[in-house]
Amino acid sequence: MANVAVVGAQWGDEGKGKIVDWLSHRADVIVRFQGGHNAGHTLVIDDATYKMSLLPSGVVRRGKLSIIGNGVVIDPWALQKEIAAVRAAGVAIAPDNLIVGENATLILPLHRELDGLREEASGATRIGTTRRGIGPAYEDKVGRRAVRVCDLADPETLAGKIDNLLLHHNAIRRGLGHPPIVARDLLAALVDIAPDILQYAGPVWRNLARLRQAGKRILFEGAQGALLDVDHGTYPYVTSSNTVAGQAAAGAGVGPSAIGYVLGIAKAYTTRVGEGPFPTELHDAIGREIADRGKEFGTVTGRPRRCGWFDAVLVRQTATISGIHGIALTKLDVLDGLDAIRVCVGYRLGAAELDYLPAASARQAAVAPIYETLEGWRESTRGARRWADLPATAIKYIRRVEELIGVPVALLSTSPEREDTILVRDPFAD
């Protein structure tokens, strides 16, 4: 049985939460390996809806171990609040079913404030962050001045780390015309919340090694999408972490050989939240209809998502970079009833034709999509659970998408409901 990494193949919001939840009944362990509480997952299970940002999606299933890896940046107050909300919904959360990486970096209130201050100061050039402090926390991590989960266990050492951190942050705050952070206030807040977080803390890498030796099946859950990757995405309109499949190893503390199958999640169309290039974006009635049907609003921010046609060029590119073996195609039902459906098969840039998205932001913004038009279908695909339930033209659309991206469809999602899923190929069986 293969361990499986699930990653977004577009700009996030592809429906990873549902797919991870659906797959988690085949897994023993579910691991979040990057990002923070800027990534929202919505799960619809029977009559209950769960909205999570830090907890792995598999946490709603009994008997599964959930892990937040070292690659995640953790706001301890947000985690505390999310645990309380999920418990209130009837889900048990305890140290025996949740482990938090002791070497994970913490998001502090000063990170959230700095995120907002920078966005306000940027004006028209703002990135469109969620203002949750994700970027500033990752900056402190790579700058070797971060406060980590393990630091909460030693208040004396923690005080020195806070002093070192504030040398950097208070200089920035003064430059932006804001008062400095008082070290003792931050220390008191962290000491106060430390017991709530430390009860879950542990060496994730060691736990995963033992679980692998015991033959347990592990599901690695990514956040956002590959086009928001800090190296491979539409830079600078990206997140602050690596979102591609390779990060599953580094962000959880396992070797690359621990990941046997990479499942990419892609919508049957394309969406994006925030600023940045979007070659197939629609500004017409069809774009508004897709947004309406798909309920395209961000789980975390509530911001409306920009909508466009499926971009096969981009998904082929992210599939290559992440080594994707199979695609879970979601929200097929949103395209029901359209007379014609367009798919981007290439780009024009001046007189040239491109089969990839270039790295330079100016060139990304200048590309124009080359479309292929496919026949739509009038029948409903919503709630379909068998391949035989799909209209012939919908199957034709799926097959053409497979050809264009060079990756087979392994799963098909036809509604937000957990069981409205067609399994074409079981990732855990490879």
Short mmCIF file of C-alpha atoms in Angstrom, two decimals:
data_model
loop_
_atom_site.label_atom_id
_atom_site.label_comp_id
_atom_site.label_asym_id
_atom_site.label_seq_id
_atom_site.Cartn_x
_atom_site.Cartn_y
_atom_site.Cartn_z
CA MET A 1 0.00 0.00 0.00
CA ALA A 2 1.36 3.42 -0.99
CA ASN A 3 1.49 6.45 1.28
CA VAL A 4 -0.32 9.28 -0.53
CA ALA A 5 0.38 13.02 -0.78
CA VAL A 6 -2.56 15.24 -1.73
CA VAL A 7 -1.74 18.63 -3.26
CA GLY A 8 -3.66 21.36 -5.03
CA ALA A 9 -2.94 21.55 -8.76
CA GLN A 10 -4.29 25.10 -9.26
CA TRP A 11 -4.44 28.22 -7.04
CA GLY A 12 -5.96 26.44 -4.05
CA ASP A 13 -9.64 26.02 -3.11
CA GLU A 14 -9.81 22.92 -5.31
CA GLY A 15 -11.72 20.81 -2.78
CA LYS A 16 -8.80 19.13 -1.02
CA GLY A 17 -10.69 18.97 2.29
CA LYS A 18 -13.41 16.71 0.96
CA ILE A 19 -10.99 14.50 -0.96
CA VAL A 20 -8.65 14.11 2.02
CA ASP A 21 -11.62 13.30 4.25
CA TRP A 22 -12.91 10.77 1.72
CA LEU A 23 -9.49 9.13 1.41
CA SER A 24 -8.80 9.20 5.13
CA HIS A 25 -11.01 6.18 5.80
CA ARG A 26 -8.36 4.22 3.84
CA ALA A 27 -5.50 5.80 5.85
CA ASP A 28 -4.34 5.42 9.44
CA VAL A 29 -2.57 8.77 9.75
CA ILE A 30 -3.27 12.20 8.21
CA VAL A 31 -0.47 14.80 8.16
CA ARG A 32 -0.60 18.53 7.38
CA PHE A 33 2.85 19.50 6.09
CA GLN A 34 2.87 23.23 5.14
CA GLY A 35 0.96 26.49 5.29
CA GLY A 36 -1.00 27.86 8.19
CA HIS A 37 -4.51 28.94 9.09
CA ASN A 38 -4.73 30.89 5.83
CA ALA A 39 -5.86 27.65 4.17
CA GLY A 40 -9.48 26.70 4.75
CA HIS A 41 -11.04 23.28 4.28
CA THR A 42 -14.81 22.80 4.31
CA LEU A 43 -16.20 19.32 4.94
CA VAL A 44 -19.88 18.47 4.45
CA ILE A 45 -20.74 15.19 6.18
CA ASP A 46 -24.42 14.28 6.34
CA ASP A 47 -26.05 17.32 7.96
CA ALA A 48 -22.86 18.67 9.52
CA THR A 49 -20.45 21.21 8.01
CA TYR A 50 -16.93 21.54 9.42
CA LYS A 51 -14.65 24.44 8.58
CA MET A 52 -11.02 23.89 9.48
CA SER A 53 -7.80 25.71 8.79
CA LEU A 54 -5.03 24.05 10.82
CA LEU A 55 -6.37 20.66 11.82
CA PRO A 56 -5.95 17.92 9.21
CA SER A 57 -9.22 17.10 7.45
CA GLY A 58 -9.09 13.51 8.69
CA VAL A 59 -9.59 14.63 12.28
CA VAL A 60 -13.36 14.22 11.91
CA ARG A 61 -12.92 10.45 11.47
CA ARG A 62 -12.71 8.33 14.61
CA GLY A 63 -9.70 6.11 15.12
CA LYS A 64 -7.36 8.19 12.92
CA LEU A 65 -4.20 9.95 14.07
CA SER A 66 -3.87 13.56 12.91
CA ILE A 67 -0.48 15.29 12.74
CA ILE A 68 0.52 18.92 12.18
CA GLY A 69 4.06 18.79 10.82
CA ASN A 70 7.08 21.05 11.24
CA GLY A 71 6.44 22.68 7.85
CA VAL A 72 3.25 24.31 9.17
CA VAL A 73 3.32 27.73 10.87
CA ILE A 74 0.96 27.61 13.85
CA ASP A 75 -1.02 30.41 15.45
CA PRO A 76 -1.52 28.87 18.92
CA TRP A 77 -4.64 30.94 19.63
CA ALA A 78 -6.18 30.02 16.29
CA LEU A 79 -5.41 26.34 16.95
CA GLN A 80 -6.94 26.57 20.43
CA LYS A 81 -10.09 28.15 18.99
CA GLU A 82 -10.35 25.61 16.16
CA ILE A 83 -9.99 22.66 18.52
CA ALA A 84 -12.75 24.11 20.72
CA ALA A 85 -15.05 24.61 17.71
CA VAL A 86 -14.52 21.07 16.40
CA ARG A 87 -15.05 19.62 19.87
CA ALA A 88 -18.29 21.60 20.16
CA ALA A 89 -19.41 19.90 16.94
CA GLY A 90 -18.95 16.50 18.59
CA VAL A 91 -15.46 15.58 17.37
CA ALA A 92 -13.03 14.26 19.98
CA ILE A 93 -9.61 15.98 20.01
CA ALA A 94 -6.99 14.77 22.48
CA PRO A 95 -3.23 14.05 22.61
CA ASP A 96 -3.90 10.46 21.59
CA ASN A 97 -5.31 11.52 18.19
CA LEU A 98 -3.48 14.82 17.54
CA ILE A 99 0.28 15.46 17.48
CA VAL A 100 1.81 18.88 16.78
CA GLY A 101 5.42 19.10 15.59
CA GLU A 102 7.58 20.39 18.43
CA ASN A 103 9.84 22.11 15.90
CA ALA A 104 6.99 23.94 14.12
CA THR A 105 7.20 27.75 14.02
CA LEU A 106 4.62 29.85 15.88
CA ILE A 107 2.63 32.72 14.42
CA LEU A 108 2.48 35.53 17.00
CA PRO A 109 0.18 38.57 17.21
CA LEU A 110 3.03 40.75 15.90
CA HIS A 111 3.09 38.66 12.72
CA ARG A 112 -0.61 39.27 12.09
CA GLU A 113 -0.17 42.99 12.70
CA LEU A 114 2.84 43.25 10.40
CA ASP A 115 0.97 41.38 7.66
CA GLY A 116 -1.83 43.94 7.78
CA LEU A 117 0.48 46.94 8.04
CA ARG A 118 2.41 45.86 4.96
CA GLU A 119 -0.74 45.24 2.93
CA GLU A 120 -2.07 48.69 3.81
CA ALA A 121 1.26 50.33 2.98
CA SER A 122 1.47 48.53 -0.38
CA GLY A 123 -1.62 50.18 -1.85
CA ALA A 124 -2.19 49.14 -5.45
CA THR A 125 0.75 46.71 -5.38
CA ARG A 126 -0.59 44.62 -2.49
CA ILE A 127 -0.38 40.84 -2.81
CA GLY A 128 -3.80 40.10 -1.36
CA THR A 129 -2.73 38.07 1.68
CA THR A 130 -5.19 36.76 4.27
CA ARG A 131 -3.47 38.96 6.89
CA ARG A 132 -3.06 35.97 9.18
CA GLY A 133 0.69 36.50 9.71
CA ILE A 134 1.78 33.56 7.57
CA GLY A 135 4.44 35.38 5.53
CA PRO A 136 6.10 37.23 8.45
CA ALA A 137 6.23 33.98 10.46
CA TYR A 138 7.98 32.14 7.62
CA GLU A 139 10.38 35.11 7.30
CA ASP A 140 11.35 34.71 10.96
CA LYS A 141 11.77 30.97 10.45
CA VAL A 142 14.28 31.35 7.63
CA GLY A 143 15.85 34.32 9.47
CA ARG A 144 16.56 31.95 12.41
CA ARG A 145 14.80 34.11 14.97
CA ALA A 146 11.42 32.30 15.17
CA VAL A 147 9.72 31.10 18.34
CA ARG A 148 8.85 27.43 17.98
CA VAL A 149 6.43 25.11 19.77
CA CYS A 150 9.22 23.52 21.83
CA ASP A 151 10.27 26.95 23.14
CA LEU A 152 7.00 27.20 25.07
CA ALA A 153 8.27 24.57 27.52
CA ASP A 154 11.08 26.79 28.89
CA PRO A 155 9.94 30.32 29.89
CA GLU A 156 13.48 31.46 30.74
CA THR A 157 14.86 30.56 27.32
CA LEU A 158 11.66 31.84 25.73
CA ALA A 159 12.21 35.29 27.21
CA GLY A 160 15.61 35.55 25.50
CA LYS A 161 14.16 34.38 22.19
CA ILE A 162 11.44 37.03 22.39
CA ASP A 163 14.04 39.75 23.07
CA ASN A 164 15.99 38.63 20.00
CA LEU A 165 12.82 38.55 17.88
CA LEU A 166 11.78 42.04 18.97
CA LEU A 167 15.13 43.54 17.98
CA HIS A 168 14.00 42.86 14.44
CA HIS A 169 10.27 43.52 14.68
CA ASN A 170 10.32 46.68 16.76
CA ALA A 171 12.72 48.30 14.31
CA ILE A 172 10.23 47.55 11.50
CA ARG A 173 7.30 48.82 13.57
CA ARG A 174 9.06 52.09 14.34
CA GLY A 175 9.78 52.52 10.64
CA LEU A 176 6.07 52.07 9.90
CA GLY A 177 5.14 54.59 12.60
CA HIS A 178 3.75 52.06 15.11
CA PRO A 179 4.61 51.54 18.79
CA PRO A 180 6.99 48.74 19.79
CA ILE A 181 5.88 45.41 21.21
CA VAL A 182 6.44 45.05 24.97
CA ALA A 183 8.41 41.86 25.56
CA ARG A 184 6.88 40.99 28.93
CA ASP A 185 3.34 41.21 27.50
CA LEU A 186 4.17 38.79 24.68
CA LEU A 187 5.94 36.45 27.10
CA ALA A 188 2.93 36.44 29.45
CA ALA A 189 0.56 35.61 26.59
CA LEU A 190 2.72 32.70 25.44
CA VAL A 191 3.21 31.33 28.95
CA ASP A 192 -0.55 31.45 29.41
CA ILE A 193 -1.36 29.42 26.28
CA ALA A 194 1.65 27.08 26.50
CA PRO A 195 -0.09 24.23 28.41
CA ASP A 196 -2.89 24.05 25.83
CA ILE A 197 -0.39 23.59 22.97
CA LEU A 198 2.38 21.57 24.66
CA GLN A 199 0.04 18.71 25.53
CA TYR A 200 0.00 17.85 21.80
CA ALA A 201 3.69 18.54 21.05
CA GLY A 202 6.04 15.78 20.00
CA PRO A 203 8.78 14.68 17.56
CA VAL A 204 6.67 14.15 14.47
CA TRP A 205 9.54 12.69 12.43
CA ARG A 206 10.07 9.99 15.09
CA ASN A 207 6.38 9.15 15.34
CA LEU A 208 6.09 8.86 11.57
CA ALA A 209 9.15 6.59 11.39
CA ARG A 210 7.59 4.22 13.93
CA LEU A 211 4.23 4.32 12.19
CA ARG A 212 5.83 3.49 8.86
CA GLN A 213 7.73 0.59 10.42
CA ALA A 214 4.40 -0.68 11.77
CA GLY A 215 2.94 -0.64 8.25
CA LYS A 216 0.50 2.19 8.83
CA ARG A 217 -0.87 4.04 5.80
CA ILE A 218 -0.11 7.77 5.80
CA LEU A 219 -1.98 10.52 3.98
CA PHE A 220 -0.05 13.78 3.56
CA GLU A 221 -2.38 16.77 3.23
CA GLY A 222 -1.23 19.91 1.45
CA ALA A 223 -2.71 23.39 1.71
CA GLN A 224 -3.29 26.02 -1.00
CA GLY A 225 -2.21 24.99 -4.52
CA ALA A 226 0.93 24.53 -6.59
CA LEU A 227 0.41 27.84 -8.41
CA LEU A 228 0.83 29.58 -5.04
CA ASP A 229 4.17 27.86 -4.38
CA VAL A 230 6.83 30.38 -3.37
CA ASP A 231 9.23 28.98 -6.00
CA HIS A 232 6.98 27.57 -8.71
CA GLY A 233 3.87 29.74 -8.49
CA THR A 234 2.88 33.11 -9.95
CA TYR A 235 5.50 35.00 -7.92
CA PRO A 236 5.18 37.42 -6.13
CA TYR A 237 1.45 36.65 -5.91
CA VAL A 238 2.08 33.46 -3.97
CA THR A 239 2.04 32.10 -0.44
CA SER A 240 5.19 31.94 1.70
CA SER A 241 5.76 28.18 1.66
CA ASN A 242 6.40 25.43 -0.86
CA THR A 243 3.03 23.91 -1.75
CA VAL A 244 4.24 21.26 -4.21
CA ALA A 245 4.36 17.56 -3.36
CA GLY A 246 8.08 17.56 -2.57
CA GLN A 247 7.35 19.63 0.54
CA ALA A 248 5.43 16.72 2.06
CA ALA A 249 8.75 15.07 2.91
CA ALA A 250 10.51 18.13 4.34
CA GLY A 251 7.42 19.46 6.10
CA ALA A 252 6.72 16.20 7.91
CA GLY A 253 10.23 14.87 8.51
CA VAL A 254 10.22 11.84 6.22
CA GLY A 255 12.35 10.88 3.24
CA PRO A 256 10.99 11.29 -0.31
CA SER A 257 10.76 7.52 -0.63
CA ALA A 258 8.01 7.55 2.01
CA ILE A 259 5.59 9.02 -0.55
CA GLY A 260 4.42 6.47 -3.07
CA TYR A 261 1.57 8.27 -4.83
CA VAL A 262 0.85 11.95 -5.48
CA LEU A 263 -2.78 12.91 -5.99
CA GLY A 264 -3.39 16.36 -7.46
CA ILE A 265 -6.72 18.10 -6.90
CA ALA A 266 -8.14 20.26 -9.69
CA LYS A 267 -11.51 21.83 -10.28
CA ALA A 268 -13.24 21.21 -13.61
CA TYR A 269 -12.77 24.97 -14.10
CA THR A 270 -10.32 27.42 -12.47
CA THR A 271 -10.58 29.83 -9.55
CA ARG A 272 -8.27 32.22 -7.77
CA VAL A 273 -8.52 34.41 -4.64
CA GLY A 274 -6.56 37.63 -4.36
CA GLU A 275 -4.32 39.41 -6.82
CA GLY A 276 -2.11 38.05 -9.59
CA PRO A 277 -2.26 36.77 -13.18
CA PHE A 278 -5.15 34.54 -14.26
CA PRO A 279 -5.04 33.82 -18.03
CA THR A 280 -8.49 32.20 -18.34
CA GLU A 281 -10.40 34.53 -16.00
CA LEU A 282 -13.97 35.28 -17.08
CA HIS A 283 -15.52 38.71 -16.62
CA ASP A 284 -18.86 37.86 -18.21
CA ALA A 285 -22.19 36.25 -17.36
CA ILE A 286 -20.73 32.72 -17.60
CA GLY A 287 -18.04 33.62 -15.07
CA ARG A 288 -20.70 34.96 -12.70
CA GLU A 289 -22.85 31.86 -13.25
CA ILE A 290 -19.94 29.54 -12.42
CA ALA A 291 -19.17 31.56 -9.27
CA ASP A 292 -22.84 31.43 -8.26
CA ARG A 293 -23.25 27.70 -8.80
CA GLY A 294 -19.94 26.81 -7.24
CA LYS A 295 -20.48 29.06 -4.21
CA GLU A 296 -17.07 30.50 -4.87
CA PHE A 297 -16.23 32.36 -1.69
CA GLY A 298 -13.07 31.78 0.36
CA THR A 299 -13.50 29.55 3.44
CA VAL A 300 -11.07 31.67 5.46
CA THR A 301 -11.56 35.18 4.07
CA GLY A 302 -15.08 35.10 2.66
CA ARG A 303 -13.71 36.91 -0.39
CA PRO A 304 -15.32 36.09 -3.75
CA ARG A 305 -13.13 33.90 -5.94
CA ARG A 306 -12.26 34.89 -9.49
CA CYS A 307 -13.53 32.24 -11.93
CA GLY A 308 -12.39 31.07 -15.35
CA TRP A 309 -12.19 28.16 -17.74
CA PHE A 310 -10.05 25.09 -17.04
CA ASP A 311 -6.40 25.82 -17.86
CA ALA A 312 -4.81 22.59 -19.06
CA VAL A 313 -1.45 24.31 -19.57
CA LEU A 314 -1.17 25.21 -15.89
CA VAL A 315 -2.38 21.85 -14.57
CA ARG A 316 0.03 20.01 -16.89
CA GLN A 317 2.83 22.23 -15.55
CA THR A 318 1.95 21.65 -11.88
CA ALA A 319 1.52 17.93 -12.51
CA THR A 320 5.07 17.81 -13.83
CA ILE A 321 6.57 19.81 -10.97
CA SER A 322 4.78 17.79 -8.27
CA GLY A 323 5.14 14.41 -9.98
CA ILE A 324 1.38 13.91 -9.89
CA HIS A 325 0.24 10.35 -10.61
CA GLY A 326 -3.50 10.99 -10.73
CA ILE A 327 -5.99 13.86 -10.56
CA ALA A 328 -9.09 14.22 -8.42
CA LEU A 329 -11.36 16.35 -10.60
CA THR A 330 -13.85 18.28 -8.48
CA LYS A 331 -16.99 20.36 -9.03
CA LEU A 332 -17.83 18.78 -12.38
CA ASP A 333 -21.50 19.44 -11.59
CA VAL A 334 -20.94 23.21 -11.70
CA LEU A 335 -20.53 22.93 -15.48
CA ASP A 336 -23.91 21.19 -15.92
CA GLY A 337 -26.20 22.89 -18.43
CA LEU A 338 -23.58 24.87 -20.33
CA ASP A 339 -23.93 24.59 -24.12
CA ALA A 340 -20.18 24.89 -24.70
CA ILE A 341 -17.17 24.56 -22.43
CA ARG A 342 -13.77 26.03 -23.23
CA VAL A 343 -10.38 24.66 -22.21
CA CYS A 344 -7.09 26.54 -22.44
CA VAL A 345 -4.60 24.49 -24.48
CA GLY A 346 -1.80 27.04 -24.93
CA TYR A 347 -0.83 30.71 -24.68
CA ARG A 348 -0.01 33.51 -27.08
CA LEU A 349 2.66 35.95 -26.04
CA GLY A 350 3.14 38.49 -28.81
CA ALA A 351 3.83 36.50 -31.95
CA ALA A 352 4.92 33.40 -30.02
CA GLU A 353 2.90 30.41 -28.84
CA LEU A 354 3.82 28.88 -25.46
CA ASP A 355 2.95 25.53 -23.90
CA TYR A 356 3.88 26.65 -20.36
CA LEU A 357 3.51 29.69 -18.10
CA PRO A 358 6.79 31.66 -18.02
CA ALA A 359 8.34 32.66 -14.68
CA ALA A 360 8.58 36.44 -15.17
CA SER A 361 5.54 38.21 -13.72
CA ALA A 362 5.27 40.69 -16.61
CA ARG A 363 5.19 37.81 -19.12
CA GLN A 364 2.65 35.93 -17.01
CA ALA A 365 0.37 38.97 -17.02
CA ALA A 366 0.74 39.36 -20.82
CA VAL A 367 -0.13 35.83 -21.98
CA ALA A 368 -3.45 35.30 -23.79
CA PRO A 369 -5.16 31.88 -23.69
CA ILE A 370 -5.62 29.69 -26.75
CA TYR A 371 -8.93 27.87 -26.35
CA GLU A 372 -10.42 24.63 -27.53
CA THR A 373 -14.22 24.48 -27.36
CA LEU A 374 -15.95 21.28 -26.23
CA GLU A 375 -19.62 20.34 -26.26
CA GLY A 376 -21.43 20.82 -22.95
CA TRP A 377 -24.12 18.59 -21.44
CA ARG A 378 -27.69 19.32 -20.37
CA GLU A 379 -28.05 16.41 -17.93
CA SER A 380 -27.17 16.75 -14.23
CA THR A 381 -23.99 15.16 -12.89
CA ARG A 382 -24.62 16.34 -9.33
CA GLY A 383 -24.47 13.49 -6.85
CA ALA A 384 -23.26 10.90 -9.38
CA ARG A 385 -21.44 8.02 -7.68
CA ARG A 386 -20.75 5.75 -10.66
CA TRP A 387 -19.01 6.36 -13.95
CA ALA A 388 -22.11 4.96 -15.69
CA ASP A 389 -24.21 7.78 -14.19
CA LEU A 390 -22.31 10.45 -16.14
CA PRO A 391 -23.55 11.89 -19.47
CA ALA A 392 -21.49 10.84 -22.48
CA THR A 393 -20.43 14.41 -23.19
CA ALA A 394 -19.24 14.85 -19.60
CA ILE A 395 -17.10 11.73 -19.98
CA LYS A 396 -15.77 13.12 -23.25
CA TYR A 397 -14.79 16.33 -21.42
CA ILE A 398 -12.98 14.36 -18.71
CA ARG A 399 -11.11 12.25 -21.26
CA ARG A 400 -9.99 15.36 -23.13
CA VAL A 401 -8.75 16.94 -19.90
CA GLU A 402 -6.73 13.78 -19.21
CA GLU A 403 -5.15 13.96 -22.66
CA LEU A 404 -4.24 17.62 -22.29
CA ILE A 405 -2.69 17.39 -18.81
CA GLY A 406 -1.01 14.02 -19.36
CA VAL A 407 -2.40 12.57 -16.10
CA PRO A 408 -5.38 10.23 -15.58
CA VAL A 409 -8.38 11.16 -13.44
CA ALA A 410 -8.29 8.92 -10.36
CA LEU A 411 -11.26 10.42 -8.52
CA LEU A 412 -14.24 12.51 -9.52
CA SER A 413 -16.24 14.69 -7.13
CA THR A 414 -19.81 15.61 -8.07
CA SER A 415 -20.96 17.58 -4.99
CA PRO A 416 -19.62 18.75 -1.61
CA GLU A 417 -21.09 15.64 0.05
CA ARG A 418 -18.54 13.08 1.19
CA GLU A 419 -20.05 10.10 -0.64
CA ASP A 420 -20.74 11.88 -3.93
CA THR A 421 -17.40 10.68 -5.25
CA ILE A 422 -16.50 8.35 -8.10
CA LEU A 423 -13.41 6.24 -7.48
CA VAL A 424 -11.66 5.43 -10.76
CA ARG A 425 -8.36 4.33 -9.25
CA ASP A 426 -7.51 3.91 -5.56
CA PRO A 427 -4.31 5.88 -4.79
CA PHE A 428 -3.57 3.65 -1.79
CA ALA A 429 -3.59 0.55 -3.98
CA ASP A 430 -0.58 1.63 -6.08
#
